[in-house]
XYZ file of N, CA, C and O in Angstrom:
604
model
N -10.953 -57.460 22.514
C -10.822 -56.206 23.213
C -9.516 -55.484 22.894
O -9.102 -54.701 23.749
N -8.815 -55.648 21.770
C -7.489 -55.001 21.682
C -7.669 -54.495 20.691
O -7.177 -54.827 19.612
N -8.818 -53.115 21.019
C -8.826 -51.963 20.161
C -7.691 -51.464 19.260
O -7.537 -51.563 18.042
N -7.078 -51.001 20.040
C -5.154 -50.970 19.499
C -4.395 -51.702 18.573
O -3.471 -51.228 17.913
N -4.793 -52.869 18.529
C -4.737 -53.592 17.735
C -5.698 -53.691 16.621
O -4.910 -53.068 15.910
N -6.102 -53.780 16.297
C -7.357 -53.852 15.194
C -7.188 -52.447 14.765
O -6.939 -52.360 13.563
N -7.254 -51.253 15.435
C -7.021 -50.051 14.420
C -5.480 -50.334 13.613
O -5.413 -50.311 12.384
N -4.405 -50.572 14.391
C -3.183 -50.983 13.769
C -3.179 -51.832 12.349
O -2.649 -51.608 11.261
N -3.898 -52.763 12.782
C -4.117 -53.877 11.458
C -5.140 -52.797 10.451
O -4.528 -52.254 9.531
N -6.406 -52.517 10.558
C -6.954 -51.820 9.863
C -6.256 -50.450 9.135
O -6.496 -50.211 7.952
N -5.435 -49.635 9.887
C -4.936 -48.851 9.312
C -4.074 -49.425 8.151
O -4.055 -48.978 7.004
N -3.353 -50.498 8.630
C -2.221 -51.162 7.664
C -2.325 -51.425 6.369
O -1.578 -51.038 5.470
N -3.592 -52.321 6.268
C -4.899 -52.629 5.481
C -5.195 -51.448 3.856
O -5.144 -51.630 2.640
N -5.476 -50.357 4.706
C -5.813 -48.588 4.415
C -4.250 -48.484 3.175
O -4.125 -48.251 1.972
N -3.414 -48.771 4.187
C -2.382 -47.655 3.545
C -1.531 -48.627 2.796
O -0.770 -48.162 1.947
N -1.559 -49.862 2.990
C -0.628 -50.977 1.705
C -1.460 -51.511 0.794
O -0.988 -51.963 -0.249
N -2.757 -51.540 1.032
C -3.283 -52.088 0.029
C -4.278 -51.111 -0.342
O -5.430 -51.483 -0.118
N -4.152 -49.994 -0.833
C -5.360 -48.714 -0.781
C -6.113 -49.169 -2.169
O -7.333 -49.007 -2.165
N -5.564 -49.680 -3.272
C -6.609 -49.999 -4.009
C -7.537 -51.385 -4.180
O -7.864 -51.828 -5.280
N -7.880 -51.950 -2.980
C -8.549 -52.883 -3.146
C -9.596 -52.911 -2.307
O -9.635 -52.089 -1.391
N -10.694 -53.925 -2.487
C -12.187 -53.554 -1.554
C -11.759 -54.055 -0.114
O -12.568 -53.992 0.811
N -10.232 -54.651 0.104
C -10.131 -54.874 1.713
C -9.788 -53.645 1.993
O -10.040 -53.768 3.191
N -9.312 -52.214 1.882
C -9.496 -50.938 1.991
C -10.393 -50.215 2.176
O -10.178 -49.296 2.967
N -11.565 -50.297 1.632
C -12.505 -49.967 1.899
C -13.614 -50.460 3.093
O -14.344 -49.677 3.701
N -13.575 -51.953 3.293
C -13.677 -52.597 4.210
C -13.595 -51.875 5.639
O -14.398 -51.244 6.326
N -12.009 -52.327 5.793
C -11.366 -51.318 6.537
C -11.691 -49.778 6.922
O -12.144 -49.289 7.957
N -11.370 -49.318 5.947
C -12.095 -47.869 6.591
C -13.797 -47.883 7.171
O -14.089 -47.086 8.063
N -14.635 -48.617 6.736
C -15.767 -49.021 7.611
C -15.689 -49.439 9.068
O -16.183 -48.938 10.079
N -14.786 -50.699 8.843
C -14.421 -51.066 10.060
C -13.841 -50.334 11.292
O -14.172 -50.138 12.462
N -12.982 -50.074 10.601
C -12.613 -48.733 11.816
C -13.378 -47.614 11.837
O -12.915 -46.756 12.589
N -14.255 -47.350 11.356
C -15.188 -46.298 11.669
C -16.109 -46.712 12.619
O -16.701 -45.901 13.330
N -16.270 -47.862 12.686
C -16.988 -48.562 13.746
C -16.661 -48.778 14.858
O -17.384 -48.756 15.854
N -15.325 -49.050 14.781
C -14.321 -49.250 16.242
C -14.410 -47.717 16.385
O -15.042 -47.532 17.425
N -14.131 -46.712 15.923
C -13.691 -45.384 16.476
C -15.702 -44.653 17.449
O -16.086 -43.942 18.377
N -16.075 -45.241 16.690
C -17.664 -45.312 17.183
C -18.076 -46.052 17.718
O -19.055 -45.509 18.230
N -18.050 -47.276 18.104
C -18.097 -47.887 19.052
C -17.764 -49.270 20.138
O -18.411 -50.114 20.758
N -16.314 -48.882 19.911
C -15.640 -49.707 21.062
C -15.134 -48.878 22.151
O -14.034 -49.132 22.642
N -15.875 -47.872 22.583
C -15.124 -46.908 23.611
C -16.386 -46.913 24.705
O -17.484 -47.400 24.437
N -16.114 -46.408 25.740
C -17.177 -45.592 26.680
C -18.046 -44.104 25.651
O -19.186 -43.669 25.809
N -17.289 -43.781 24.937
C -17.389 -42.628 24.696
C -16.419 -42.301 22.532
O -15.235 -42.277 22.198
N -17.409 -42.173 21.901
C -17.264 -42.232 20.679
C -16.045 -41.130 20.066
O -15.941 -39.912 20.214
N -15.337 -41.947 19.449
C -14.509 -41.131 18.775
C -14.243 -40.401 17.898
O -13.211 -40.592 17.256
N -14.992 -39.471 17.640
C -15.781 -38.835 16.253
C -14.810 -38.426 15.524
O -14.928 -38.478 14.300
N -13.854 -38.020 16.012
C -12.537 -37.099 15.389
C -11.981 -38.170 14.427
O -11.637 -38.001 13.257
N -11.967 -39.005 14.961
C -11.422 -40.364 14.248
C -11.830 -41.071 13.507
O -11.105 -41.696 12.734
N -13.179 -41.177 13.538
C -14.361 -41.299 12.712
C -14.729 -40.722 11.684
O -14.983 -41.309 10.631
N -14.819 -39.247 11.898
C -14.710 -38.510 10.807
C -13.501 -38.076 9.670
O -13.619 -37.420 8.635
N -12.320 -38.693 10.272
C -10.929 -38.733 9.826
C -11.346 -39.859 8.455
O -11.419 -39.470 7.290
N -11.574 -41.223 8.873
C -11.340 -41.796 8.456
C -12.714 -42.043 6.993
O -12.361 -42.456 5.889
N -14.248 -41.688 7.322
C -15.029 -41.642 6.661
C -14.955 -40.805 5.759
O -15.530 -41.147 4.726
N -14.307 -39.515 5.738
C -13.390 -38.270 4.646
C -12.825 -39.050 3.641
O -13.088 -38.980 2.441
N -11.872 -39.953 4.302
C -11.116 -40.564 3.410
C -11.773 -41.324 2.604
O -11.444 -41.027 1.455
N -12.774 -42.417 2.624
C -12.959 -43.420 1.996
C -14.142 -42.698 1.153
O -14.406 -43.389 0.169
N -14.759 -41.788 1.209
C -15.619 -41.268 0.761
C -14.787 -39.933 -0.485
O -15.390 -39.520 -1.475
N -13.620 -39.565 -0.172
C -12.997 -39.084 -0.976
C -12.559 -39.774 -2.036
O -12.843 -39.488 -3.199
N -11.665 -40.955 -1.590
C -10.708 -42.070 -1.991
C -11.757 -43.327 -3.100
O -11.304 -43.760 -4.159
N -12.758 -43.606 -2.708
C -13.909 -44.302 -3.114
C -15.061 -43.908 -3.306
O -16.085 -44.525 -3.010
N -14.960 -42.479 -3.995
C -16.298 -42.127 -4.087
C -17.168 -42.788 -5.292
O -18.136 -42.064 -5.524
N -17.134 -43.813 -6.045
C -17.732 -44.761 -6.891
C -18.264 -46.076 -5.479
O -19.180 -46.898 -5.496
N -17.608 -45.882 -4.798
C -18.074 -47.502 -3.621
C -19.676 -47.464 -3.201
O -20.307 -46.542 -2.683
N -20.066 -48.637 -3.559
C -21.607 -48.968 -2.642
C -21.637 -48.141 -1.462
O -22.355 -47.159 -1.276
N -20.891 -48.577 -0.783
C -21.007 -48.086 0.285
C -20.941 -46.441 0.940
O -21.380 -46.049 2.021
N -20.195 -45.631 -0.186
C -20.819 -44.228 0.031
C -21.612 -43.409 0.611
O -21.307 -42.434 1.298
N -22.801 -43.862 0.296
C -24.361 -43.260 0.970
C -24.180 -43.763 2.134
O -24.406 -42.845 2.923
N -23.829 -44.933 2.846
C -24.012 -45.045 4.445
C -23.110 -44.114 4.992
O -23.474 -43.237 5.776
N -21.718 -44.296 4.539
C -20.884 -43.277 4.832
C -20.927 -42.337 5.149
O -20.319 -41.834 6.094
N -22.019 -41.630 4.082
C -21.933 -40.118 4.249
C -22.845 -40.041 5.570
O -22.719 -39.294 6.541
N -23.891 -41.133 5.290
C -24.877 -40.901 6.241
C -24.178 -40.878 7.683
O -24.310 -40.062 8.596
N -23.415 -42.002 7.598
C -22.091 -42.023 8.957
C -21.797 -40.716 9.012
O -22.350 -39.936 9.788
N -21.282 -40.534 8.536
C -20.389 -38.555 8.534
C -21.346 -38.018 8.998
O -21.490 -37.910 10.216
N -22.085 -37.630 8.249
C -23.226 -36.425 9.015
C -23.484 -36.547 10.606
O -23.388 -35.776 11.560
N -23.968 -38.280 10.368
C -24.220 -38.185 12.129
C -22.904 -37.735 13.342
O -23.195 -37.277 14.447
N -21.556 -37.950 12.916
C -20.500 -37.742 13.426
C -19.944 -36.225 13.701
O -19.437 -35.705 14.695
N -20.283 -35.701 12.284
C -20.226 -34.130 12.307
C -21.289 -33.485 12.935
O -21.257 -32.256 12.861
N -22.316 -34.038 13.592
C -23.439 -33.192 14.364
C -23.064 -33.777 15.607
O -22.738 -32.918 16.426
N -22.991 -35.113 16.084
C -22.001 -35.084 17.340
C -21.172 -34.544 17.695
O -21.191 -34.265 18.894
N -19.944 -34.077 16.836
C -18.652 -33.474 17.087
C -19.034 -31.868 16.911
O -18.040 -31.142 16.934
N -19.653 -31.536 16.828
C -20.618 -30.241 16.748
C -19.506 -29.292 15.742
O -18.684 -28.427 16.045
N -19.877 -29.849 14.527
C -19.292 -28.964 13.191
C -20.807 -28.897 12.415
O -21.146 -29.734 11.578
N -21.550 -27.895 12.789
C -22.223 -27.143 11.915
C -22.579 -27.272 10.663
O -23.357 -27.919 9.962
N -21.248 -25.936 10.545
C -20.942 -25.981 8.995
C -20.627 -27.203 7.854
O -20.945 -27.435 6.688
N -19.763 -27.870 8.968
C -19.970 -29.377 7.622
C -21.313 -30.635 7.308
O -21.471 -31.505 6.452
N -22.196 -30.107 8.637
C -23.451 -30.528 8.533
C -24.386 -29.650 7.537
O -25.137 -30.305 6.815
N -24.420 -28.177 7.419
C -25.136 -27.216 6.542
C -24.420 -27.750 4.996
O -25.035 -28.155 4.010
N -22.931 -27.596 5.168
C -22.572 -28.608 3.743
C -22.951 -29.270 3.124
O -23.314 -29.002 1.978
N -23.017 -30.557 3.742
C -23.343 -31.862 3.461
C -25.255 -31.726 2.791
O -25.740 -32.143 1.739
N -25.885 -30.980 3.941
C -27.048 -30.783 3.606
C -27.864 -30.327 2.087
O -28.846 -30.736 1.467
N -26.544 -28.936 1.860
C -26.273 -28.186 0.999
C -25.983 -29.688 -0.365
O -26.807 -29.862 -1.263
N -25.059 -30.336 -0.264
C -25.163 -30.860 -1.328
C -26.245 -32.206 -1.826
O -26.481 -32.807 -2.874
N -26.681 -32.248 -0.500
C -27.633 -33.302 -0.862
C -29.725 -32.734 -1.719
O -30.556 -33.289 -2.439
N -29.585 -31.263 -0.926
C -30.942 -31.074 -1.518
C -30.285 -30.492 -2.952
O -31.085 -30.293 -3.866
N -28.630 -30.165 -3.229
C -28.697 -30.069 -4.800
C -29.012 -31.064 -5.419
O -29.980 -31.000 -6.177
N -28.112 -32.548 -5.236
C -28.596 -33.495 -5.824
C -29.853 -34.288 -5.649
O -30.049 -35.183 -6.472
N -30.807 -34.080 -4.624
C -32.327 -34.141 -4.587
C -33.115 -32.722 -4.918
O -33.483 -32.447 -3.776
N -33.460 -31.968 -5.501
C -34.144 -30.889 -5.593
C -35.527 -30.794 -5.278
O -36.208 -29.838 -4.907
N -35.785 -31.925 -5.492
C -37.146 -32.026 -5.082
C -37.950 -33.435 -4.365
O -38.725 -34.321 -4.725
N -37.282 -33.042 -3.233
C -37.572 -34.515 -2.381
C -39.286 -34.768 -2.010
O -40.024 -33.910 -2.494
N -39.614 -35.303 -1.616
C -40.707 -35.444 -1.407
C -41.038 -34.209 -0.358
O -40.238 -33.292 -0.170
N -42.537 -34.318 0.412
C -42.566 -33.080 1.422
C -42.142 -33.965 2.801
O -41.587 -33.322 3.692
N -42.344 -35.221 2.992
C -41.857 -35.870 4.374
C -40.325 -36.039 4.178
O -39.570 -35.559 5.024
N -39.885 -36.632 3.211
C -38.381 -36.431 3.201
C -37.798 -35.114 3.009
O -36.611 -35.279 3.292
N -37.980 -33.843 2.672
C -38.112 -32.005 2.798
C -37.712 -31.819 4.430
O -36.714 -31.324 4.953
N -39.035 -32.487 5.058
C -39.275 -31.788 6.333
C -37.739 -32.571 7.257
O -36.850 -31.963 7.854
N -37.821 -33.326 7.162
C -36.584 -33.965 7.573
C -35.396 -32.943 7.440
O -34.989 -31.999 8.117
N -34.936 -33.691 6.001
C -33.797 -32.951 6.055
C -33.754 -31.328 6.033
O -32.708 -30.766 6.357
N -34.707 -30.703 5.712
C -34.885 -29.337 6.075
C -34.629 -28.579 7.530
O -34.210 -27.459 7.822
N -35.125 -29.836 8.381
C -34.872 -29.195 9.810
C -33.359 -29.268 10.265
O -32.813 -28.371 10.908
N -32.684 -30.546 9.821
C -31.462 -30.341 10.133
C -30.580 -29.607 9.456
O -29.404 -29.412 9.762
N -31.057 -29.275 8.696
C -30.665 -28.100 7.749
C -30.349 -26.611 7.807
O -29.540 -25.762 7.434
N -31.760 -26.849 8.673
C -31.923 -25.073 8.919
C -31.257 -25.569 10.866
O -31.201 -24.728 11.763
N -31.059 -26.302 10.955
C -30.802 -25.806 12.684
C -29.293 -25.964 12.579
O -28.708 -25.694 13.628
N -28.578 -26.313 11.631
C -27.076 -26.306 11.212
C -26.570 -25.072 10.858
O -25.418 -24.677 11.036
N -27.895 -24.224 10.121
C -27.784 -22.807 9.586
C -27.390 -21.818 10.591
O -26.394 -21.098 10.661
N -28.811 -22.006 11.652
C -28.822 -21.364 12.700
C -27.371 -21.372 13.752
O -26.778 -20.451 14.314
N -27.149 -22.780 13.712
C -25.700 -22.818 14.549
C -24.675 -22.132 13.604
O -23.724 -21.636 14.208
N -24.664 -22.026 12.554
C -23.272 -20.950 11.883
C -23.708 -19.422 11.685
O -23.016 -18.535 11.184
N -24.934 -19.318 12.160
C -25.088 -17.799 12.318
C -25.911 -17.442 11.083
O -25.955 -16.271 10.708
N -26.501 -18.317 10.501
C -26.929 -17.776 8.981
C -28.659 -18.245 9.413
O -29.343 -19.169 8.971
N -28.981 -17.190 10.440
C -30.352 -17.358 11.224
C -31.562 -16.699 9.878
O -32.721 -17.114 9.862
N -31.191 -15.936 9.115
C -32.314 -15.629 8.590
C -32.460 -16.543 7.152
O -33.405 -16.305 6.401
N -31.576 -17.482 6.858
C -31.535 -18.794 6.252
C -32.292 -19.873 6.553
O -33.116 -20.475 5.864
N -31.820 -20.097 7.955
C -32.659 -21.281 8.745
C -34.166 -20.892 8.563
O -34.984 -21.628 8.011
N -34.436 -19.706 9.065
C -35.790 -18.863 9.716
C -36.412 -19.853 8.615
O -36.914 -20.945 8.881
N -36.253 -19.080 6.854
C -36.412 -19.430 5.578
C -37.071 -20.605 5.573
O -38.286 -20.749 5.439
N -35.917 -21.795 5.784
C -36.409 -23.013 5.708
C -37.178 -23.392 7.096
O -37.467 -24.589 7.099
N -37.502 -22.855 8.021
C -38.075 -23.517 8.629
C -39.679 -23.186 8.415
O -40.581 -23.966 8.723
N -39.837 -22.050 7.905
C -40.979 -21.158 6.999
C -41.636 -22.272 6.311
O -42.767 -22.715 6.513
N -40.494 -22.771 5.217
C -40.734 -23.864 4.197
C -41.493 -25.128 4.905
O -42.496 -25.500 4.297
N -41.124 -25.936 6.250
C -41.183 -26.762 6.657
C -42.802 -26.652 7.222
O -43.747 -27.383 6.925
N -42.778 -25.689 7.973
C -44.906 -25.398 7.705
C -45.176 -25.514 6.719
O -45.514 -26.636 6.344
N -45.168 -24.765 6.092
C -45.497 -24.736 4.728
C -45.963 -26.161 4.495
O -47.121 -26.531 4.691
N -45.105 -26.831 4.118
C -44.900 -27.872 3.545
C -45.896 -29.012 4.571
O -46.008 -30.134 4.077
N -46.404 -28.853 5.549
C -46.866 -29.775 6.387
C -48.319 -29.844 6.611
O -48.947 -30.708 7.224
N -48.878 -28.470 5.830
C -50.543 -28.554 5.059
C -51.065 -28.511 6.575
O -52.260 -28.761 6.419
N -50.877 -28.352 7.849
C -52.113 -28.312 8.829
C -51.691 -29.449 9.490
O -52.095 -29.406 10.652
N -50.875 -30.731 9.190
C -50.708 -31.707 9.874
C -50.335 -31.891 11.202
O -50.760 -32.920 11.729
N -49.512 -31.004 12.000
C -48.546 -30.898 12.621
C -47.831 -32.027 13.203
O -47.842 -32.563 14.312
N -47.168 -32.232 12.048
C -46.520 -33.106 12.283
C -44.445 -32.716 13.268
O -43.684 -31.753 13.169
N -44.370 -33.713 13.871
C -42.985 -33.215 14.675
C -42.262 -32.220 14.076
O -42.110 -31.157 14.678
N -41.670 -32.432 12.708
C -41.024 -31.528 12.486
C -41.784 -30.033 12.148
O -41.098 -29.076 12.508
N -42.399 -29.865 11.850
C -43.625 -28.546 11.661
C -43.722 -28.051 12.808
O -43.523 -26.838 12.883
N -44.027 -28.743 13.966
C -43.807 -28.153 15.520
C -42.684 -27.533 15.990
O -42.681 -26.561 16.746
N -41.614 -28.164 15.486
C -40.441 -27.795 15.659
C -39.456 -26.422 15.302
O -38.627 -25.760 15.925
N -39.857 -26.408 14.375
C -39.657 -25.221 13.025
C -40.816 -24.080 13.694
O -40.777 -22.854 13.590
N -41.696 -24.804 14.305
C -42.506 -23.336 14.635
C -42.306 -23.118 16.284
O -42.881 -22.245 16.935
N -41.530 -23.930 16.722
C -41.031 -23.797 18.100
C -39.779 -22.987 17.831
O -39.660 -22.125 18.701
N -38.777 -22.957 16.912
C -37.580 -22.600 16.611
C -37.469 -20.938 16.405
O -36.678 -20.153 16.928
N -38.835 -20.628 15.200
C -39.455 -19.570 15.045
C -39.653 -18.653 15.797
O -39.216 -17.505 15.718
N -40.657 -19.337 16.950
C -40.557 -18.591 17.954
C -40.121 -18.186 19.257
O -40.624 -17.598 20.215
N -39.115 -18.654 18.996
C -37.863 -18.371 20.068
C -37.293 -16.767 19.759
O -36.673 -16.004 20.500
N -37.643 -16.642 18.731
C -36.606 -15.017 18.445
C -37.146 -14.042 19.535
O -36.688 -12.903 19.626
C-alpha cells in the first residue's frame, strides 16, 4: 500500500536507467498504479507517463497496449482532440479496416469530432457507419443514427 513509494522507485527506474527494458517496465507499471491504486484514477499521470514511453520506445512490444492505454485515459480525462488524433492516425495506418472493426473505431471517432466542434465531420462518419452496417442494426449503427438525430 505505499503508493508513494513505488511511484518513487518507479520513477527512479525511468530516469537512471532510461535505456533499458526495466524502463519501460516501469513506465507500465506506474501507469497502472496511476490507474489503479486510488479511489479514483489518475489520468493526468497516466497520460504523463504513457506519452513518454510511447515517445521514448516507440520500437517496444508493448506500444499498441499503450496507446490503447492512452486513448482510454484521454477519453476519461475528456481530451477530445487527442482522442480524434490518435483516431486520426490509426485509420491512416489501417485504411481499410474491416466493416466491424470501421464501425468501432468510427464511432469513437466521430463522437471525439463532435466534442471538438468538427460536427459536420462526425455527422460524415457516422453516415459511413450505416452505411457500412448493410440493414444489421447493429449497436454501433443505432448509435450513429441516434447521434444523427439529435440535430
Amino acid at each position: 500500500w505505499e503508493v508513494d513509494k513505488f511511484e518513487e522507485l518507479h520513477r527512479s527506474v525511468i530516469e537512471k536507467c532510461p535505456d533499458t527494458d526495466k524502463a519501460i517496465e516501469s513506465c507500465w507499471r506506474l501507469s497502472n498504479l496511476y490507474l489503479m491504486s486510488s479511489d479514483e484514477p489518475r489520468y493526468d499521470k497516466a497520460i504523463e507517463v504513457l506519452e513518454h514511453l510511447i515517445a521514448k520506445y516507440p520500437d517496444s512490444p508493448i506500444v499498441p497496449e499503450a496507446k490503447n492505454r492512452l486513448l482510454l485515459a484521454y477519453k476519461e480525462a475528456g481530451h477530445p482532440d487527442k482522442v480524434a488524433a490518435m483516431y486520426q492516425e490509426l485509420f491512416k495506418l489501417n485504411p481499410n479496416p474491416d466493416d466491424r472493426t470501421f464501425m468501432i473505431w468510427a464511432l469513437e471517432y466521430a463522437d471525439a469530432l463532435a466534442a471538438t466542434g468538427k460536427k459536420n465531420d462526425a455527422d460524415t462518419l457516422y453516415q459511413q457507419i450505416i452505411e457500412r452496417d448493410y440493414g444489421k442494426d447493429q449497436l454501433e449503427a443505432r448509435a450513429a443514427r441516434a447521434r444523427l438525430n439529435r440535430k
